[in-house]
């Protein structure tokens, strides 16, 4: 196989079309040759001519076999082939009828094959070889075997013309092919560009569609929220008045603390209701620098009074060296409360809820983790959308509103899974100072 490969060279892409034309010319030549020799009555030297044509047939077969492997037989020796062809055609003519033989036209075919396959230098040398072969033939015959001076001049003249025209044709074919390649390249680039633009437009369209859907959802939600706020507002004012009246009375410290907490919670409810009423045109919120430990503590204090089935809230350990944040106090406390209550719900009886606070790259991280069953796969992808809940008495608004609040503070509310096996929620807020601190706050439910 190696020897066979050594006798050939691989075809270049630009030689492909030319190589097949050359093969066709060779096959036509061989078949024509056999027909002329064997069908002409009284042909001279038919056995010798058939033998010579056998060489031509063998060469053409080999050329075809190599072509099928995308190689050119003896492609590295083009001049050797030209020389052999000049000799081969000269011999065919010699054993046929001399300078009048039909085989003299093979000179033209051979030159044509050469210029189609090779460059101008090989083309002109081949032309020269054939002219020499023809001259020797013409000089070696006389009388009837020659068609006179005209024939002598005509063959070389046609050879020169064919070489010149073939080379020019080959050049323009190559130029046309290059131009086509360039055009094809730019067409492929434009198509790719178009596909990218199409994908980008489709993405933009999908985004706009999603935004519109979300806006519609929000508008409906706002309408509903405003309705609820209006309905709940009146009884809430009544309850607030009663609590204020009770506060004026004489009570022991525990009852007073509970009344103060009630008053605080009711005040927050009024604020939330006001915001719900104004849903869609956010009110200006006053921000203050708050200690995150205070906010977490406030949320934990309130959480104590929320009855969770089977849950037990131990006295929490609150670290006071966590970084501070610029925030609307009630809102961030509300976020922590929502997350703590959710964690307590999920953890259930004898469950564990952990709060971790740390500062990382100028951001404050508060993680609330529990050892409950984790987030349900059913709602995982829609967790932060309104009204998504798995609880029979849930509203599905806690996480949705919490994320909105955290986003408004330039932070993020993320979910993940921690080491306790349950869910983990992380509130990330920009901190106002760079105090490096970390703490673990533990409560057992
Ligand atoms: P709600 O508490 O009214 O259901 P939320 O928006 O606070 O509304 O929570 C939505 C849902 O997210 C809950 O119903 C629950 O399925 C799930 N979820 C929230 N926190 C947790 C948690 N810590 N562990 C498991 N699931 C949770």
XYZ file of C-alpha atoms and ligand atoms in Angstrom:
472
model
C 0.000 0.000 0.000
C 2.931 2.293 0.834
C 4.484 1.684 -2.584
C 1.159 2.448 -4.255
C 0.933 5.679 -2.276
C 4.510 6.580 -3.172
C 3.531 6.469 -6.855
C 0.831 9.063 -6.394
C 0.025 12.404 -4.756
C -3.233 13.462 -3.093
C -5.568 15.608 -5.185
C -5.956 19.221 -4.106
C -9.531 20.464 -3.836
C -9.006 22.763 -6.833
C -7.799 19.835 -9.003
C -10.861 17.741 -8.408
C -13.080 18.804 -11.324
C -10.126 18.891 -13.791
C -8.982 15.419 -12.732
C -12.311 13.842 -13.681
C -12.322 15.572 -17.099
C -8.815 14.225 -17.759
C -9.973 10.706 -16.933
C -12.918 10.975 -19.312
C -10.613 12.195 -22.111
C -8.275 9.226 -21.502
C -11.119 6.697 -21.581
C -12.532 8.197 -24.794
C -9.022 7.983 -26.291
C -8.548 4.297 -25.372
C -11.995 3.225 -26.613
C -11.642 5.267 -29.803
C -8.216 3.680 -30.361
C -9.539 0.111 -30.061
C -12.444 0.900 -32.375
C -10.184 2.427 -35.042
C -7.707 -0.434 -34.948
C -10.188 -3.259 -34.830
C -13.010 -1.924 -37.002
C -10.913 -0.489 -39.849
C -10.773 -3.136 -42.609
C -7.203 -4.168 -43.439
C -5.629 -2.184 -40.604
C -1.854 -2.452 -40.559
C -0.045 -3.865 -37.525
C -3.262 -4.425 -35.605
C -1.652 -6.772 -32.995
C 1.135 -4.247 -32.270
C -1.353 -1.398 -32.055
C -3.635 -3.431 -29.747
C -0.591 -4.140 -27.581
C 0.309 -0.455 -27.418
C -3.289 0.446 -26.623
C -3.110 -2.165 -23.848
C -0.442 -0.014 -22.193
C -2.746 2.982 -22.542
C -5.609 0.976 -21.057
C -3.482 -0.161 -18.093
C -2.369 3.410 -17.426
C -5.974 4.697 -17.635
C -7.184 1.945 -15.282
C -4.504 2.831 -12.741
C -5.281 6.535 -13.122
C -8.978 5.800 -12.489
C -8.224 3.617 -9.442
C -6.039 6.328 -7.892
C -8.612 8.968 -8.731
C -11.197 7.078 -6.693
C -8.809 7.380 -3.736
C -8.474 11.131 -4.368
C -4.917 10.719 -5.632
C -3.149 11.317 -8.946
C -1.145 8.450 -10.397
C 2.494 9.554 -10.850
C 1.303 13.055 -9.984
C 4.787 13.991 -8.798
C 6.291 13.140 -12.212
C 4.144 15.072 -14.730
C 7.000 15.518 -17.224
C 7.708 11.785 -17.214
C 4.070 11.165 -18.147
C 4.259 13.809 -20.896
C 7.407 12.223 -22.278
C 5.848 8.745 -22.199
C 2.707 10.011 -23.887
C 4.738 11.711 -26.639
C 6.528 8.413 -27.229
C 3.287 6.392 -27.007
C 1.444 8.574 -29.537
C 4.459 8.671 -31.845
C 4.627 4.850 -31.804
C 0.872 4.498 -32.382
C 1.079 6.755 -35.436
C 4.240 5.024 -36.638
C 2.682 1.534 -36.545
C -0.560 2.846 -37.964
C -0.488 4.922 -41.144
C 2.312 7.341 -40.178
C 1.756 11.125 -40.140
C -1.768 10.667 -41.561
C -2.872 8.380 -38.684
C -5.952 9.303 -36.696
C -3.805 8.799 -33.602
C -2.051 12.113 -34.281
C -5.063 13.806 -32.727
C -4.004 12.174 -29.441
C -1.279 14.869 -29.220
C -4.069 17.420 -28.774
C -5.901 15.321 -26.178
C -2.681 14.731 -24.263
C -1.821 18.452 -24.169
C -5.355 19.228 -23.062
C -5.112 16.686 -20.218
C -1.775 18.167 -19.179
C -2.873 21.821 -19.050
C -6.028 20.887 -17.166
C -3.993 19.084 -14.511
C -0.787 21.088 -14.329
C 0.508 24.639 -14.544
C 1.871 26.556 -17.532
C 5.482 25.343 -17.331
C 4.560 21.644 -17.507
C 1.998 22.546 -20.188
C 4.548 24.238 -22.472
C 7.194 21.524 -21.950
C 4.579 18.877 -22.828
C 3.690 20.864 -25.933
C 7.374 20.883 -26.860
C 7.704 17.109 -26.278
C 4.759 16.438 -28.558
C 6.126 18.764 -31.227
C 9.436 16.897 -31.149
C 7.592 13.551 -31.278
C 5.513 14.783 -34.204
C 8.569 16.164 -36.046
C 10.470 12.895 -35.656
C 7.428 11.016 -36.934
C 6.945 13.363 -39.864
C 10.593 13.257 -40.802
C 10.697 9.452 -40.570
C 7.869 8.881 -43.018
C 7.420 9.960 -46.572
C 5.027 9.722 -49.465
C 1.549 8.536 -48.653
C 2.339 8.300 -44.945
C 2.643 12.069 -44.816
C 0.140 14.752 -45.743
C 2.747 17.255 -46.810
C 3.994 20.531 -45.433
C 0.545 21.690 -44.422
C 0.105 18.709 -42.111
C 3.604 19.215 -40.762
C 2.847 22.794 -39.725
C -0.779 22.292 -38.795
C -0.220 19.824 -35.921
C 2.406 21.958 -34.073
C 0.333 25.096 -34.655
C -2.777 23.498 -33.164
C -0.644 22.154 -30.303
C 0.634 25.663 -29.457
C -2.841 27.116 -29.786
C -4.360 24.377 -27.607
C -1.701 24.827 -24.924
C -2.179 28.590 -24.865
C -5.997 28.401 -24.910
C -6.105 25.527 -22.396
C -3.863 27.390 -19.970
C -5.928 30.576 -20.332
C -9.104 28.558 -19.840
C -7.638 26.835 -16.773
C -6.604 30.212 -15.333
C -10.034 31.728 -15.804
C -11.631 28.582 -14.381
C -9.398 28.868 -11.313
C -10.240 32.570 -10.980
C -13.961 31.817 -11.279
C -13.591 29.059 -8.685
C -11.716 31.423 -6.307
C -14.391 34.075 -6.792
C -17.106 31.493 -6.162
C -15.273 30.369 -3.030
C -15.087 33.974 -1.811
C -18.775 34.544 -2.538
C -19.684 31.284 -0.864
C -17.611 32.273 2.177
C -19.350 35.621 2.514
C -22.717 33.899 1.994
C -21.960 31.475 4.826
C -20.833 34.401 7.020
C -24.005 36.380 6.226
C -26.112 33.334 6.965
C -24.390 32.825 10.329
C -24.789 36.541 11.065
C -28.468 36.325 10.165
C -28.945 33.301 12.406
C -27.291 35.122 15.329
C -29.495 38.169 14.756
C -32.566 35.989 14.443
C -31.752 34.197 17.721
C -31.141 37.565 19.414
C -34.473 38.957 18.156
C -36.280 35.795 19.259
C -34.711 36.089 22.710
C -35.705 39.769 22.936
C -39.231 38.884 21.875
C -39.461 36.141 24.479
C -38.146 38.508 27.139
C -40.684 41.180 26.191
C -43.439 38.585 26.222
C -42.360 37.338 29.672
C -42.170 40.924 30.947
C -45.650 41.659 29.644
C -47.004 38.517 31.283
C -45.298 39.419 34.551
C -46.645 42.992 34.366
C -50.139 41.672 33.768
C -49.781 39.311 36.716
C -48.509 42.173 38.869
C -51.362 44.444 37.823
C -53.914 41.777 38.779
C -52.093 41.126 42.015
C -51.997 44.867 42.774
C -55.751 45.106 42.258
C -56.359 42.177 44.561
C -53.889 43.460 47.156
C -55.458 46.912 47.182
C -58.894 45.297 47.668
C -57.690 43.154 50.571
C -55.878 46.122 52.142
C -59.011 48.178 51.982
C -61.154 45.449 53.560
C -58.623 44.570 56.290
C -57.759 48.230 57.023
C -60.896 49.049 58.992
C -60.910 46.132 61.465
C -57.162 46.651 61.908
C -57.656 50.254 62.962
C -60.233 49.026 65.488
C -57.845 46.422 66.948
C -55.019 49.029 67.077
C -57.238 51.414 69.055
C -58.112 48.666 71.535
C -54.431 47.765 71.995
C -53.562 51.430 72.546
C -56.321 51.675 75.187
C -55.011 48.529 76.895
C -51.466 49.943 76.894
C -52.620 52.886 78.954
C -53.714 50.503 81.756
C -51.598 49.227 84.665
C -49.958 45.907 83.747
C -47.103 43.692 84.882
C -43.916 43.800 82.796
C -44.640 40.569 80.829
C -48.104 41.740 79.745
C -46.703 45.196 78.896
C -44.007 43.619 76.738
C -46.663 41.592 74.892
C -48.849 44.653 74.413
C -45.890 46.665 73.108
C -45.113 43.871 70.675
C -48.746 43.752 69.553
C -48.716 47.506 69.021
C -45.461 47.221 67.054
C -46.805 44.385 64.897
C -50.071 46.216 64.285
C -48.127 49.308 63.247
C -46.124 47.194 60.799
C -49.328 45.662 59.446
C -50.670 49.164 58.834
C -47.494 50.055 56.957
C -47.753 46.872 54.873
C -51.396 47.566 54.159
C -50.565 51.105 53.096
C -47.905 49.750 50.761
C -50.297 47.173 49.385
C -52.804 49.923 48.688
C -50.156 51.858 46.887
C -48.932 48.780 45.035
C -47.627 49.700 41.627
C -46.390 53.162 42.636
C -43.873 52.462 45.366
C -43.891 54.973 48.214
C -40.704 56.690 49.295
C -39.233 54.669 52.100
C -37.047 56.127 54.741
C -33.839 54.233 55.241
C -31.627 54.157 58.301
C -28.383 52.449 59.244
C -29.375 49.335 61.198
C -27.472 46.633 63.003
C -28.255 43.347 61.376
C -28.147 41.644 64.794
C -30.954 43.981 65.951
C -33.042 43.178 62.895
C -32.546 39.431 63.295
C -33.307 39.780 67.037
C -36.487 41.700 66.289
C -37.616 39.019 63.838
C -36.834 36.267 66.343
C -38.735 38.083 69.107
C -41.817 38.291 66.912
C -41.389 34.717 65.706
C -41.831 33.544 69.316
C -45.457 34.642 69.238
C -46.334 32.958 65.975
C -47.836 29.601 66.802
C -46.182 26.931 64.656
C -47.626 23.399 65.046
C -45.227 21.276 67.088
C -42.436 23.833 66.960
C -40.590 25.020 70.023
C -38.511 28.184 69.897
C -35.599 28.368 72.323
C -34.017 31.580 73.534
C -31.843 32.556 70.536
C -28.183 33.546 70.810
C -27.814 36.772 68.894
C -24.371 38.091 68.063
C -24.139 41.876 68.077
C -21.014 42.358 65.962
C -22.543 41.769 62.537
C -22.082 44.531 59.959
C -24.678 47.260 59.579
C -26.912 47.906 56.590
C -28.749 50.902 55.210
C -32.352 49.744 55.040
C -36.020 50.290 55.736
C -35.959 48.667 59.165
C -39.446 47.148 59.215
C -39.054 45.655 55.757
C -35.815 43.797 56.394
C -37.109 42.548 59.760
C -40.172 41.321 57.863
C -37.946 39.419 55.424
C -36.090 37.671 58.263
C -39.376 36.894 59.983
C -40.824 35.330 56.825
C -37.760 33.153 56.339
C -37.588 32.106 60.002
C -41.275 31.183 60.072
C -40.924 29.176 56.866
C -37.887 27.388 58.326
C -39.741 26.616 61.564
C -42.698 25.316 59.570
C -40.440 23.069 57.525
C -38.300 21.860 60.458
C -41.340 20.694 62.477
C -41.071 19.156 65.936
C -37.527 18.944 67.384
C -36.212 20.440 64.193
C -33.181 22.729 63.927
C -33.041 26.195 62.448
C -29.692 27.934 62.048
C -28.927 31.561 61.277
C -25.490 32.509 60.091
C -24.250 36.006 59.457
C -21.030 36.995 57.716
C -19.542 39.713 55.598
C -18.062 38.891 52.235
C -16.611 41.377 49.733
C -18.530 44.333 51.156
C -21.779 42.382 51.266
C -23.645 41.084 54.242
C -24.856 37.501 54.095
C -27.513 36.116 56.400
C -28.283 32.453 55.903
C -31.362 30.780 57.360
C -31.154 27.023 57.196
C -33.311 24.212 58.517
C -33.278 20.423 58.624
C -36.755 19.991 57.168
C -37.635 18.055 54.008
C -36.242 20.763 51.716
C -37.944 22.571 48.868
C -40.641 20.712 46.976
C -39.621 19.934 43.387
C -43.115 20.886 42.260
C -42.708 24.557 43.105
C -38.921 24.978 43.168
C -38.813 26.859 39.870
C -41.691 29.178 40.818
C -40.801 29.778 44.460
C -40.523 33.551 44.173
C -43.738 34.015 42.236
C -46.841 35.241 44.072
C -49.424 32.726 45.391
C -47.107 29.737 45.136
C -47.573 27.671 48.277
C -47.726 24.071 49.491
C -49.319 24.966 52.818
C -53.056 24.572 53.371
C -53.193 27.911 55.177
C -50.358 29.567 53.200
C -50.696 32.616 50.968
C -47.604 32.088 48.854
C -46.694 35.747 49.213
C -43.902 35.568 51.818
C -41.015 34.704 49.526
C -42.344 36.820 46.685
C -42.549 39.966 48.836
C -39.267 39.162 50.595
C -37.417 39.023 47.305
C -38.969 42.298 46.189
C -37.863 43.974 49.417
C -34.321 42.594 49.210
C -34.071 43.594 45.533
C -35.216 47.114 46.428
C -32.313 47.288 48.882
C -29.833 46.421 46.149
C -29.397 42.893 47.472
C -30.345 39.341 46.522
C -32.482 36.598 48.024
C -31.115 33.234 47.019
C -32.053 29.662 47.783
C -29.828 26.660 48.067
C -29.220 23.523 50.065
C -27.098 23.433 53.188
C -25.538 20.839 55.444
C -28.592 20.220 57.578
C -30.444 18.461 54.775
C -33.294 20.954 54.489
C -33.647 24.273 52.709
C -31.278 27.223 52.915
C -32.188 30.819 52.140
C -29.518 33.490 51.850
C -30.198 37.198 52.158
C -27.378 39.225 50.608
C -27.338 42.952 51.378
C -24.761 45.651 50.729
C -23.214 46.589 54.073
C -22.435 50.166 55.065
C -19.170 49.328 56.855
C -16.433 46.827 56.308
C -16.382 45.269 59.762
C -15.097 41.753 59.280
C -17.244 39.520 61.371
C -18.909 36.166 61.394
C -21.197 34.434 63.799
C -23.429 31.491 64.253
C -26.802 32.077 65.755
C -28.559 28.907 66.816
C -32.133 28.229 67.762
C -33.716 24.834 68.179
C -37.322 24.520 67.369
P -46.301 30.515 52.355
O -45.411 30.395 53.572
O -47.541 31.296 52.613
O -46.585 29.185 51.713
P -44.000 31.584 51.076
O -43.850 32.389 49.839
O -43.331 32.073 52.277
O -45.535 31.381 51.266
O -43.466 30.135 50.751
C -43.843 29.497 49.571
C -43.570 28.014 49.648
O -42.151 27.803 49.662
C -44.033 27.334 50.871
O -45.398 26.982 50.789
C -43.134 26.129 50.968
O -43.612 25.083 50.172
C -41.859 26.610 50.372
N -40.853 26.919 51.378
C -40.518 28.124 51.865
N -39.558 28.010 52.797
C -39.281 26.683 52.906
C -38.366 25.903 53.727
N -37.546 26.475 54.606
N -38.364 24.567 53.551
C -39.179 23.954 52.640
N -40.061 24.653 51.843
C -40.126 25.986 51.997
